[in-house]
PDB file of C-alpha atoms and ligand atoms in Angstrom:
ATOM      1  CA  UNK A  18       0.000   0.000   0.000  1.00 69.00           C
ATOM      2  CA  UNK A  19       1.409   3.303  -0.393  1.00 81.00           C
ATOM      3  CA  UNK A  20       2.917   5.366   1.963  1.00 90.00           C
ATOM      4  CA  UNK A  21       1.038   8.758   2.614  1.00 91.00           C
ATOM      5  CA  UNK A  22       2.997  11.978   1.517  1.00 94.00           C
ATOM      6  CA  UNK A  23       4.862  14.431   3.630  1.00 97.00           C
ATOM      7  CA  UNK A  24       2.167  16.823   3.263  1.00 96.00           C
ATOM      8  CA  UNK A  25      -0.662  14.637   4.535  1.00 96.00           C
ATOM      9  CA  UNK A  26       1.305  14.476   7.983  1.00 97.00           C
ATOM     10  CA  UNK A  27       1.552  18.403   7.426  1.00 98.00           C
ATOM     11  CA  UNK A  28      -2.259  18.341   7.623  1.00 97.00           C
ATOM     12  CA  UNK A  29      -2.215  16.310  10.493  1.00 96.00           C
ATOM     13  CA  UNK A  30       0.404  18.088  12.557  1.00 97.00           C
ATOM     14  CA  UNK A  31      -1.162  21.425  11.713  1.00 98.00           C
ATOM     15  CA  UNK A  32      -4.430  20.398  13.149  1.00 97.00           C
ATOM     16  CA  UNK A  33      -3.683  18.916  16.563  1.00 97.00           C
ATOM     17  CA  UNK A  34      -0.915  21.208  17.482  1.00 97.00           C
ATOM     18  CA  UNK A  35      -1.850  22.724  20.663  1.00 94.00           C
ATOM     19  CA  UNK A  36      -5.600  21.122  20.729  1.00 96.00           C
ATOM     20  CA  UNK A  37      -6.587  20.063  23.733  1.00 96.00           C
ATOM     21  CA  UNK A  38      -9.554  18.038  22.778  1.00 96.00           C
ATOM     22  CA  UNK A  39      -6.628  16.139  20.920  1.00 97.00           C
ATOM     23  CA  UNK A  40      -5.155  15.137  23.875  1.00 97.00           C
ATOM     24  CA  UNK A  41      -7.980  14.634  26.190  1.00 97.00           C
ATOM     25  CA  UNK A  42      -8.873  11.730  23.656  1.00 97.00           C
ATOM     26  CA  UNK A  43      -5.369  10.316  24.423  1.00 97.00           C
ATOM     27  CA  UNK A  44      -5.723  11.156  28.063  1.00 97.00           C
ATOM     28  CA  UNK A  45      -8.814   9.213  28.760  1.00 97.00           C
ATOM     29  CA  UNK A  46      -8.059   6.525  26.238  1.00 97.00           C
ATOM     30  CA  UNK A  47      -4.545   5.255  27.617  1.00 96.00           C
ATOM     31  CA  UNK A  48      -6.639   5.937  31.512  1.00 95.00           C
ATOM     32  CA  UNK A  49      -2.888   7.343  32.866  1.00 95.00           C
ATOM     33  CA  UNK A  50      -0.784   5.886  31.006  1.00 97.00           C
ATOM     34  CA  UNK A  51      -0.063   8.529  28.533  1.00 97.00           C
ATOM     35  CA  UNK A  52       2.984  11.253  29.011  1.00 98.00           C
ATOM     36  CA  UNK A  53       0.461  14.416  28.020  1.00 96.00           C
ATOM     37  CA  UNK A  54       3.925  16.749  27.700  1.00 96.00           C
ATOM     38  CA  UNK A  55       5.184  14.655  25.372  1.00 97.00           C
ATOM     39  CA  UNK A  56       2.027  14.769  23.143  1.00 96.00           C
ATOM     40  CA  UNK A  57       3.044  11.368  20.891  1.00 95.00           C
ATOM     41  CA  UNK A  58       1.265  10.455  17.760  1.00 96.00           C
ATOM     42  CA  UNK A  59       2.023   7.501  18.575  1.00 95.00           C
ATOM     43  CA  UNK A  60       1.323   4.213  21.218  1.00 96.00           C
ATOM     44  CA  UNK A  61       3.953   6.289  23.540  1.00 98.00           C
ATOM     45  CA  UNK A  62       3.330   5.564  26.875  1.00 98.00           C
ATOM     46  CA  UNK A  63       4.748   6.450  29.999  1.00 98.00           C
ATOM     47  CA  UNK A  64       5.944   2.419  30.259  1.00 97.00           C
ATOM     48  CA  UNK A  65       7.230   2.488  26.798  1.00 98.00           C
ATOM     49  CA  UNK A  66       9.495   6.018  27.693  1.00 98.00           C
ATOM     50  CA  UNK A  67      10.735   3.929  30.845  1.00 98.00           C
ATOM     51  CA  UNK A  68      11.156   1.138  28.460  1.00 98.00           C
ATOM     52  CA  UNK A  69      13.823   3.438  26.126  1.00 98.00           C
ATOM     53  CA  UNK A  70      15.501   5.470  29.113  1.00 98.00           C
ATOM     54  CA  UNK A  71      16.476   1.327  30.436  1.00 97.00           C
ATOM     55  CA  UNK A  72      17.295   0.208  27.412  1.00 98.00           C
ATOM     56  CA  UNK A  73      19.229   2.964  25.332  1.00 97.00           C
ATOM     57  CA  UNK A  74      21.834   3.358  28.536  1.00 95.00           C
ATOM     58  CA  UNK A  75      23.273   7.002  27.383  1.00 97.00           C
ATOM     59  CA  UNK A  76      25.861   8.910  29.120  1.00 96.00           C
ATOM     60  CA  UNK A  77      24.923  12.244  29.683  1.00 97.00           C
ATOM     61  CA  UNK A  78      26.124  14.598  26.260  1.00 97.00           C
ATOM     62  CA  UNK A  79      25.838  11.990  23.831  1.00 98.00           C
ATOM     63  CA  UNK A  80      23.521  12.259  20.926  1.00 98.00           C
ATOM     64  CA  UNK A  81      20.467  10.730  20.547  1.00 98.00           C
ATOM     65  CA  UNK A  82      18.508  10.676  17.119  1.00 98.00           C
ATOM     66  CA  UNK A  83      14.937  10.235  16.600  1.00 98.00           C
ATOM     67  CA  UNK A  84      13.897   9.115  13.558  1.00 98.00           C
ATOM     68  CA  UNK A  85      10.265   9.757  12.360  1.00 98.00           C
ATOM     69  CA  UNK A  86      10.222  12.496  15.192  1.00 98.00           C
ATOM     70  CA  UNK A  87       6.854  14.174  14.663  1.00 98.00           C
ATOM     71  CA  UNK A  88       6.275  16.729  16.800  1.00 98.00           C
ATOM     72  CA  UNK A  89       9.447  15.999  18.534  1.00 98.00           C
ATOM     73  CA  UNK A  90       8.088  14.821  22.010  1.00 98.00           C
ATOM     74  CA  UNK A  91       9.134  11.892  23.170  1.00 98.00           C
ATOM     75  CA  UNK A  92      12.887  12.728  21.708  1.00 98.00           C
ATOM     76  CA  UNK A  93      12.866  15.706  23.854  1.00 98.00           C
ATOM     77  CA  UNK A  94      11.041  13.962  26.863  1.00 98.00           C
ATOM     78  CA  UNK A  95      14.353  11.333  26.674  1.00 98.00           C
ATOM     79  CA  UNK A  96      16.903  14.295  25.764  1.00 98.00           C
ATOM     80  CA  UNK A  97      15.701  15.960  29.060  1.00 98.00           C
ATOM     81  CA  UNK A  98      15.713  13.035  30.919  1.00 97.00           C
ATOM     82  CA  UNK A  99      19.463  11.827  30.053  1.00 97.00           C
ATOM     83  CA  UNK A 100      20.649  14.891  29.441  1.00 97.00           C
ATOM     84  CA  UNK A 101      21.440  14.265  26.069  1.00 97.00           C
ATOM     85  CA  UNK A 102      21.636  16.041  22.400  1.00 98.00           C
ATOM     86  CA  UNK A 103      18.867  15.423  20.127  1.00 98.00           C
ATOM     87  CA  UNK A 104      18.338  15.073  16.312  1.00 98.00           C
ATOM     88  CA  UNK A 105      15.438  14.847  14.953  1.00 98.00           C
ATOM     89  CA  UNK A 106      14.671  13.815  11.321  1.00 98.00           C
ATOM     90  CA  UNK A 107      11.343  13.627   9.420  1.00 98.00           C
ATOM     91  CA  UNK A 108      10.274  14.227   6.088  1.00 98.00           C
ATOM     92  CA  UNK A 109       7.390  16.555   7.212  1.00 98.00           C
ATOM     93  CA  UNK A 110       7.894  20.244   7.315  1.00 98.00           C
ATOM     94  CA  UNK A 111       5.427  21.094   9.593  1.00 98.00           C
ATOM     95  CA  UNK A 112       6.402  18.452  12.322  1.00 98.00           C
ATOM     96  CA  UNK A 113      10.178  19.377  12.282  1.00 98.00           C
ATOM     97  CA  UNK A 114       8.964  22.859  12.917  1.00 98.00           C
ATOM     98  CA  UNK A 115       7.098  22.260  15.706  1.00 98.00           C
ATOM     99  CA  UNK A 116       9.047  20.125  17.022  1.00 98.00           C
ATOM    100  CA  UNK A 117      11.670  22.722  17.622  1.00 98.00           C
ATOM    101  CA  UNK A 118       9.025  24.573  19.388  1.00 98.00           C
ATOM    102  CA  UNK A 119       8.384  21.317  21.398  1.00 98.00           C
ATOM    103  CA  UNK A 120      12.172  21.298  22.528  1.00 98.00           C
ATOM    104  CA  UNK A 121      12.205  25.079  23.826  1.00 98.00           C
ATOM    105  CA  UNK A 122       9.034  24.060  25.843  1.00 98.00           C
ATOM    106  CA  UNK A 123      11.324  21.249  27.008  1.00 98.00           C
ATOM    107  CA  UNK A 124      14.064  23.904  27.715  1.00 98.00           C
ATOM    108  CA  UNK A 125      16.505  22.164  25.656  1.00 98.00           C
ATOM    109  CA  UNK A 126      16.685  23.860  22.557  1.00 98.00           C
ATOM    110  CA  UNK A 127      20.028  24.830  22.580  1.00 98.00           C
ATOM    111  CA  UNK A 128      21.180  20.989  22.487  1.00 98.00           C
ATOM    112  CA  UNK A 129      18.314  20.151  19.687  1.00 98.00           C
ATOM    113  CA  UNK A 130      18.441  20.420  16.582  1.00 98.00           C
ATOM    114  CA  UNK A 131      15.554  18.761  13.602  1.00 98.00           C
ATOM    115  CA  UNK A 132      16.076  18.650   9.867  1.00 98.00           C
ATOM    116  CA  UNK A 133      13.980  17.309   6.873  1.00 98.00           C
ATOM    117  CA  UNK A 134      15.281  14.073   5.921  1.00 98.00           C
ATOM    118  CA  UNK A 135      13.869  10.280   5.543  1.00 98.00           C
ATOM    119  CA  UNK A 136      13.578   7.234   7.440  1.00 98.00           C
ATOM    120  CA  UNK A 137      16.010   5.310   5.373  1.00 98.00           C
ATOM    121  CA  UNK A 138      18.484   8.494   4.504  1.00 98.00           C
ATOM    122  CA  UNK A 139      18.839  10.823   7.279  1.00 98.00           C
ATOM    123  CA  UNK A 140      21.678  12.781   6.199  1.00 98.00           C
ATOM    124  CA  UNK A 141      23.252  12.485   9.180  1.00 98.00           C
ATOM    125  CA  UNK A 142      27.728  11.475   9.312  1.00 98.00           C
ATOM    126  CA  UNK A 143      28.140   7.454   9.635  1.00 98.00           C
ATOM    127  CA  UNK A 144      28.524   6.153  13.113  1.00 97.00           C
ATOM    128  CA  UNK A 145      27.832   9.631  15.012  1.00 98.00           C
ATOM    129  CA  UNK A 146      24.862   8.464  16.977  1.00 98.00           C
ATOM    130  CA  UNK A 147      24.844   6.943  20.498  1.00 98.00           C
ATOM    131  CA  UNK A 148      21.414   6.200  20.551  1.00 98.00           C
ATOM    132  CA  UNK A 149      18.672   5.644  17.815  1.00 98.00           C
ATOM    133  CA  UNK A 150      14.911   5.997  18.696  1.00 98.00           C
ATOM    134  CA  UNK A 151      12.185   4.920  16.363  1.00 98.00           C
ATOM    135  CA  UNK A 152       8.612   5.135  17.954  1.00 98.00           C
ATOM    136  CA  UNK A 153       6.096   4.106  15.392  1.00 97.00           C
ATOM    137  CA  UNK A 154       7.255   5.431  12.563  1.00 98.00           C
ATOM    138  CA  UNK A 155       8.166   1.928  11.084  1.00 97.00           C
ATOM    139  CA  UNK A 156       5.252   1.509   9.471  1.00 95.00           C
ATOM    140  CA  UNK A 157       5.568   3.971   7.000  1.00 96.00           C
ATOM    141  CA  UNK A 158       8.603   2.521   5.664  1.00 97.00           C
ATOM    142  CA  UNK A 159       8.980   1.571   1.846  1.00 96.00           C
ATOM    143  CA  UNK A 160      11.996  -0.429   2.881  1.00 96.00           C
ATOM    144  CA  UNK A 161      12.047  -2.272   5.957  1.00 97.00           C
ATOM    145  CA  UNK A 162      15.944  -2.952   4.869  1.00 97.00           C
ATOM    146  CA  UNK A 163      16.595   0.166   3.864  1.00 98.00           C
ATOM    147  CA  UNK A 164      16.161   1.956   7.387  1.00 98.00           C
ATOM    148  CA  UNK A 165      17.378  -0.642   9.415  1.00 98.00           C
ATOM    149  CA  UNK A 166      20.799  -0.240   7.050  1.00 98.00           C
ATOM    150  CA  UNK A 167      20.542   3.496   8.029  1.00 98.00           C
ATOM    151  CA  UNK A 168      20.026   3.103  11.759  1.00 98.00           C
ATOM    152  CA  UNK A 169      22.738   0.397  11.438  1.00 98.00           C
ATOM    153  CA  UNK A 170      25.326   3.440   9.265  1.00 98.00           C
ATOM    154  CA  UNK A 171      24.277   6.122  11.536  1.00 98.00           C
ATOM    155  CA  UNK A 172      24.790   4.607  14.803  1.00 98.00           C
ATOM    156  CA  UNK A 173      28.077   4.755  16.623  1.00 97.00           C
ATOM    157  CA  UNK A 174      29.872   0.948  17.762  1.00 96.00           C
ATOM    158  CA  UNK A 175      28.934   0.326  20.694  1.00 96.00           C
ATOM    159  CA  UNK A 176      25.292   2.656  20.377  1.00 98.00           C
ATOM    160  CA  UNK A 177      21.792   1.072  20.883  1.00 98.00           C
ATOM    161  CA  UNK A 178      18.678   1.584  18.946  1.00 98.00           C
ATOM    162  CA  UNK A 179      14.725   1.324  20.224  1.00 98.00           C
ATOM    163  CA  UNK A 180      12.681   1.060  17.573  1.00 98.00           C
ATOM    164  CA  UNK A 181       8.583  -0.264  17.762  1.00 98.00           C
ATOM    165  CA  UNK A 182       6.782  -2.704  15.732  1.00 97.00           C
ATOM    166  CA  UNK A 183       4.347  -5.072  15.171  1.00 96.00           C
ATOM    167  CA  UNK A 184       5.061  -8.592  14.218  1.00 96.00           C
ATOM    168  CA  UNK A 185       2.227 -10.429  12.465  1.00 93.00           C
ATOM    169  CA  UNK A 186       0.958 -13.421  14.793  1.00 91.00           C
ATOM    170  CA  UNK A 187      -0.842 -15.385  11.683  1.00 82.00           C
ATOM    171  CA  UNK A 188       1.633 -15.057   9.650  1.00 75.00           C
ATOM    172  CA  UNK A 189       0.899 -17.030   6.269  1.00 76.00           C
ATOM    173  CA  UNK A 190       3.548 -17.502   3.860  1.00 74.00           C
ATOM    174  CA  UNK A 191       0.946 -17.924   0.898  1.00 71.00           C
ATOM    175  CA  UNK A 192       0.375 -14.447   1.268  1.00 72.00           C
ATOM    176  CA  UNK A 193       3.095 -12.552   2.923  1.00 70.00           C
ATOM    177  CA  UNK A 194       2.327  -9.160   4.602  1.00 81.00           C
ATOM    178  CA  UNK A 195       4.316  -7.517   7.390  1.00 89.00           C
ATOM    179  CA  UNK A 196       7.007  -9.505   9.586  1.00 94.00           C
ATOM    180  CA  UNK A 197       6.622 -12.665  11.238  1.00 94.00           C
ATOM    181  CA  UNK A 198      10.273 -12.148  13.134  1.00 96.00           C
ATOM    182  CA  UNK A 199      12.235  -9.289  12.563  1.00 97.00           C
ATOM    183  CA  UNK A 200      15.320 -10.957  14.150  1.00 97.00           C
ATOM    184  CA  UNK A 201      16.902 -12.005  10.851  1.00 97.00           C
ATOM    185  CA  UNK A 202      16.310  -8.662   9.445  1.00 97.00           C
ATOM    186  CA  UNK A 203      18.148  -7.016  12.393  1.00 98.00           C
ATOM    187  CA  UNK A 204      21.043  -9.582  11.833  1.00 97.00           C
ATOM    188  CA  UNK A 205      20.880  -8.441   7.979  1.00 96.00           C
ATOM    189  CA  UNK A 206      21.176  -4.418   8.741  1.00 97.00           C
ATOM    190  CA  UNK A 207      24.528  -5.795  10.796  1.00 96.00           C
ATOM    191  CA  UNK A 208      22.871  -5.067  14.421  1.00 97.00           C
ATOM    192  CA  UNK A 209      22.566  -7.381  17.411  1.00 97.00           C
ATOM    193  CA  UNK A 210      18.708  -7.847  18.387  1.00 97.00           C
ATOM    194  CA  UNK A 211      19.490  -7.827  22.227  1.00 96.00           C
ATOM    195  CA  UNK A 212      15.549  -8.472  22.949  1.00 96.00           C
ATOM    196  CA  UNK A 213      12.242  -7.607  22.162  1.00 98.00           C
ATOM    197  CA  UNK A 214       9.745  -6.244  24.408  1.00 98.00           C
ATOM    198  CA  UNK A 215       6.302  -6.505  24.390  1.00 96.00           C
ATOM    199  CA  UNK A 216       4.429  -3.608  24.905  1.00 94.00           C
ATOM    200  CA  UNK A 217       1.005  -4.587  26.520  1.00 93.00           C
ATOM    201  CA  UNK A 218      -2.365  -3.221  26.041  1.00 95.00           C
ATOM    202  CA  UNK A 219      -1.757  -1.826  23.042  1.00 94.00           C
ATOM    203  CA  UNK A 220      -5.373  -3.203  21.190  1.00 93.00           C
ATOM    204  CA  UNK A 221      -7.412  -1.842  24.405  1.00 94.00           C
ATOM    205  CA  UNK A 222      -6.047   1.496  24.181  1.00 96.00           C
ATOM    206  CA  UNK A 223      -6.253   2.246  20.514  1.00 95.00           C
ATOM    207  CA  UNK A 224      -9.731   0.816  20.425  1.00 94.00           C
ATOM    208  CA  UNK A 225     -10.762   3.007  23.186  1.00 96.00           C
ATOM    209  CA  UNK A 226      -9.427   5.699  21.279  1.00 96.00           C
ATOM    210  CA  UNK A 227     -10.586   5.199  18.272  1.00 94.00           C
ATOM    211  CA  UNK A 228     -14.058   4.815  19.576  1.00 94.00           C
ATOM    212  CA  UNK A 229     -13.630   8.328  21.231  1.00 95.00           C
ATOM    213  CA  UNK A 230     -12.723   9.691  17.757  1.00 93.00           C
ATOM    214  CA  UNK A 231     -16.189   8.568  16.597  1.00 91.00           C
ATOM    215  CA  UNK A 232     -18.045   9.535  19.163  1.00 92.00           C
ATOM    216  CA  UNK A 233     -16.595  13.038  19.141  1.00 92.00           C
ATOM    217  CA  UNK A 234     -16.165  13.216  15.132  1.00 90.00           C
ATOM    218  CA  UNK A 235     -18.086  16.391  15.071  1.00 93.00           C
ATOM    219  CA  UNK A 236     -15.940  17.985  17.532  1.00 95.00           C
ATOM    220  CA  UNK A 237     -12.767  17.045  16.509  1.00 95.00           C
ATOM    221  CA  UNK A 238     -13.502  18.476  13.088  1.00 96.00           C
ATOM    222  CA  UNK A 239     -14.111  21.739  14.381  1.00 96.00           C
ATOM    223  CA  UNK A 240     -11.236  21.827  16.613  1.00 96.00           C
ATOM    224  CA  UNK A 241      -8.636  20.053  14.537  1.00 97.00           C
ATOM    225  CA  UNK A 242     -10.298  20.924  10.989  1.00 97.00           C
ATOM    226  CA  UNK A 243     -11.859  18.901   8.531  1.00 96.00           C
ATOM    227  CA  UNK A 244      -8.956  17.823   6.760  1.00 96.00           C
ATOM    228  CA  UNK A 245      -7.037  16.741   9.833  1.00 96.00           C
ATOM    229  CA  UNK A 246     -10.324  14.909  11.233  1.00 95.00           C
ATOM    230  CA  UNK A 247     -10.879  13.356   7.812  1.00 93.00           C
ATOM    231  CA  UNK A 248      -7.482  11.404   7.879  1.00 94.00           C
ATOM    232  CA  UNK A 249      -7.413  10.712  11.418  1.00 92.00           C
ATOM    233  CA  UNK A 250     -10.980   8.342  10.732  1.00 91.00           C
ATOM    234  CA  UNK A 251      -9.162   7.255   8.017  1.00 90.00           C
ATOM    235  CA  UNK A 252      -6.411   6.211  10.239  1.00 88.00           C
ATOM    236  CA  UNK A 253      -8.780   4.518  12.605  1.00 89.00           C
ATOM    237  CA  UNK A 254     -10.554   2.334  10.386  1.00 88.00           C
ATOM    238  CA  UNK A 255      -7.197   0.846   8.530  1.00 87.00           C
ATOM    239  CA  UNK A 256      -5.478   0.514  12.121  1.00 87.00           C
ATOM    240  CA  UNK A 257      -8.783  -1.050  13.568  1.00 86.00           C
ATOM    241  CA  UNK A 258      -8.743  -4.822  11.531  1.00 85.00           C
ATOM    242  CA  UNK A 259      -5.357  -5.600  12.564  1.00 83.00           C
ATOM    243  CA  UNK A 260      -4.093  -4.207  15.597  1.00 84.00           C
ATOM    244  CA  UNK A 261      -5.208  -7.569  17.833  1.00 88.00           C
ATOM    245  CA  UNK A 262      -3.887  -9.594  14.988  1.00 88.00           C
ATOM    246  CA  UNK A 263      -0.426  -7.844  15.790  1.00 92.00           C
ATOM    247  CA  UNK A 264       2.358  -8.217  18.504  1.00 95.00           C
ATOM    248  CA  UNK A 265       3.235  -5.069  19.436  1.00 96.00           C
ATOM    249  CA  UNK A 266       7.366  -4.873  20.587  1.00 98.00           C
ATOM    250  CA  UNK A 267      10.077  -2.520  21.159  1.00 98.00           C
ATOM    251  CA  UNK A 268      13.483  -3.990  19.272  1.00 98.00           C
ATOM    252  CA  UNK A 269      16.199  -3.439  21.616  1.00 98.00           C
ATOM    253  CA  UNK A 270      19.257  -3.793  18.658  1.00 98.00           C
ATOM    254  CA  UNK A 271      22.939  -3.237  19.286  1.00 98.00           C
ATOM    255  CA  UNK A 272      25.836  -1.998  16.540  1.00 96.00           C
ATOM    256  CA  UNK A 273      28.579  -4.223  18.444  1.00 88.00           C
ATOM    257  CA  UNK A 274      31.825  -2.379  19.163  1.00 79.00           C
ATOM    258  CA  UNK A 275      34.602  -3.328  17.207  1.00 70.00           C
ATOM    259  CA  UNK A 276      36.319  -5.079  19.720  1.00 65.00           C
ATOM    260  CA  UNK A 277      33.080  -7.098  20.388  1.00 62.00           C
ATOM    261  CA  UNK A 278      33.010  -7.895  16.872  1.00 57.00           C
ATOM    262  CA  UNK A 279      36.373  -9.363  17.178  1.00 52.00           C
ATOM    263  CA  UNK A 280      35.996 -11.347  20.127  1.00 52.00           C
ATOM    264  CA  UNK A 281      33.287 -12.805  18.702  1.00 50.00           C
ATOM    265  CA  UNK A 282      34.818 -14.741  15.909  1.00 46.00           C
TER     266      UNK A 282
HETATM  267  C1  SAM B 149       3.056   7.795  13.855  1.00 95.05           C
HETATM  268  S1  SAM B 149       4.047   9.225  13.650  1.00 95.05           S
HETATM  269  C2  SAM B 149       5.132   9.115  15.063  1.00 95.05           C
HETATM  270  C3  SAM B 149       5.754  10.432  15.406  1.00 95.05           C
HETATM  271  C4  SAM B 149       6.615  10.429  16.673  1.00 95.05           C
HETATM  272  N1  SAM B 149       7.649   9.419  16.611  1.00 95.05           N
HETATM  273  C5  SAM B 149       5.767  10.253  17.918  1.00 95.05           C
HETATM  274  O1  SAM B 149       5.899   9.209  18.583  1.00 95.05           O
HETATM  275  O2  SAM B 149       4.992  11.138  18.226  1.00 95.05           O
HETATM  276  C6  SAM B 149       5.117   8.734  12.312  1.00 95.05           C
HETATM  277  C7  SAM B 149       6.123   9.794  11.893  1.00 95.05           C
HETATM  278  O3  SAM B 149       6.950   9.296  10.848  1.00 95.05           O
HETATM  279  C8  SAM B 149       7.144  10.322   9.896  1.00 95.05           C
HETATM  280  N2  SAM B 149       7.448   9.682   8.613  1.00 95.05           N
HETATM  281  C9  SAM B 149       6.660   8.849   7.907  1.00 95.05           C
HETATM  282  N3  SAM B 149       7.277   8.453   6.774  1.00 95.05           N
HETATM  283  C10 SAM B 149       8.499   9.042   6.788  1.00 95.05           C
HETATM  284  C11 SAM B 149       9.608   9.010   5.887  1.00 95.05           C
HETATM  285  N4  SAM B 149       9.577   8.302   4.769  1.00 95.05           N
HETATM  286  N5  SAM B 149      10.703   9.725   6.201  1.00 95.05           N
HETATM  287  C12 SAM B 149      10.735  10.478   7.337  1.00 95.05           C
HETATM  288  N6  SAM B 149       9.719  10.552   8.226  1.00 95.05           N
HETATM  289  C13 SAM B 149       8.615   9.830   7.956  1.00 95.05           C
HETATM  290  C14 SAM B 149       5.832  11.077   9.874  1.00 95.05           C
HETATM  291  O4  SAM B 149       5.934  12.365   9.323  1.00 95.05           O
HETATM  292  C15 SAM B 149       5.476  11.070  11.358  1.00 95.05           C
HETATM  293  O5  SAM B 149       6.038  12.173  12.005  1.00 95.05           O
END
């Protein structure tokens, strides 16, 4: 299927910025478990920001990238946390504009920087990241391949990468759609899968959520705008079919340092 355009997230990002209807969907859907100053468009909870700060294991200054940032708030929610410099990188104007403003409300601005680029070619210098984040932007890749090659370039020996997905539990080989494992694909990119992590509850909350989209359709279209409103049903109604049919997990992978690499032979 294709992937939507940069300017459909434009329309998106331009409509929930700063509504608070928006969020009060999230708030009541996720019932406490969802980090409101972080403001994901995503299945970010406060469990799956714990789940990164345990597993990414930066040293204060080093540079973390988020890839398919958005709006830019759960980078900045991490960068805060671990004192850390952030990049953030998506191919929609709007979002990498707003999510500078997201990092000054974070008061870290001056370590933060965001820049168009893509999920599989970021732009950024071969092995200068410590720490890779990817939180649901997956999906949208046209190459699975291709952007775990990039994480794998970017990232730093020794550097970790969290990145969500969904791995199909049916999985029929007669008619192949999504990824049954992702471990060999990790392996391919030249990463070490360290584990996977499932993130629970995922089906409950986006159902709830989606249901509150319905029920306040008229609403949201007011405060969000047609357009915006428009693709967010749209959103609801592909997501809906599949999202029990799915485990949802956070990759923990690992570029091994060189001297790991070594030993290991
Ligand atoms: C579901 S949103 C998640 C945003 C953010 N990570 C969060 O948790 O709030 C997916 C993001 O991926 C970005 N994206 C989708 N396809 C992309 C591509 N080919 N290159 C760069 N960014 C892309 C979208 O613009 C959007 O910001």
């Amino acid at each position: 299927m294709a992937k939507p355009p940069p300017e459909e997230f434009d329309v998106r990002f331009r409509g929930i910025w700063g509504s608070q209807l928006w969020l009060r969907t999230f708030e009541e859907a996720y019932r406490g478990e969802f980090p409101r100053e972080a403001a994901p468009l995503s299945d970010c909870t406060w469990r799956t920001l714990g789940d990164m700060v345990a597993e990414l294991r930066l040293n204060p200054g080093s540079i973390l990238v988020d890839i398919g940032c958005g709006q830019g708030g759960p980078g900045c929610w991490m960068a805060r946390a671990l004192n850390c410099e952030l990049i953030g990188i998506d191919h929609s104007k709007v979002a990498v504009e707003q999510a500078a403003e997201t990092a000054k409300s974070f008061n870290i601005a001056e370590r933060s920087t965001f820049r168009l680029g893509f999920l599989d070619a970021t732009g950024l210098p071969s092995e200068s990241a410590h720490g890779v984040i990817m939180v649901d932007s997956m999906p949208f890749a046209e190459s699975r391949t291709a952007v775990l090659g990039e994480v794998s370039r970017i990232l730093a020996p020794g550097g970790r990468a969290v990145i969500t997905v969904t791995e199909v539990l049916d999985w029929n080989p007669e008619k192949p759609k999504g990824v049954a494992d992702w471990t060999p694909l990790v392996r391919a990119a030249g990463l070490t899968l360290t584990k996977k992590i499932e993130q629970s509850g995922v089906f409950d909350r986006t159902e709830r959520l989606f249901t509150l989209w319905r029920e306040q359709r008229d609403a949201l279209a007011i405060e969000i705008g047609p357009e915006a409103a428009e693709l967010t049903y749209q959103d609801a109604e592909m997501v809906s079919p599949w999202v029990n049919k799915r485990r949802h997990v956070m990759l923990v992978c690992e570029k091994l340092a060189r001297f790991d690499v070594a030993t290991d032979r």
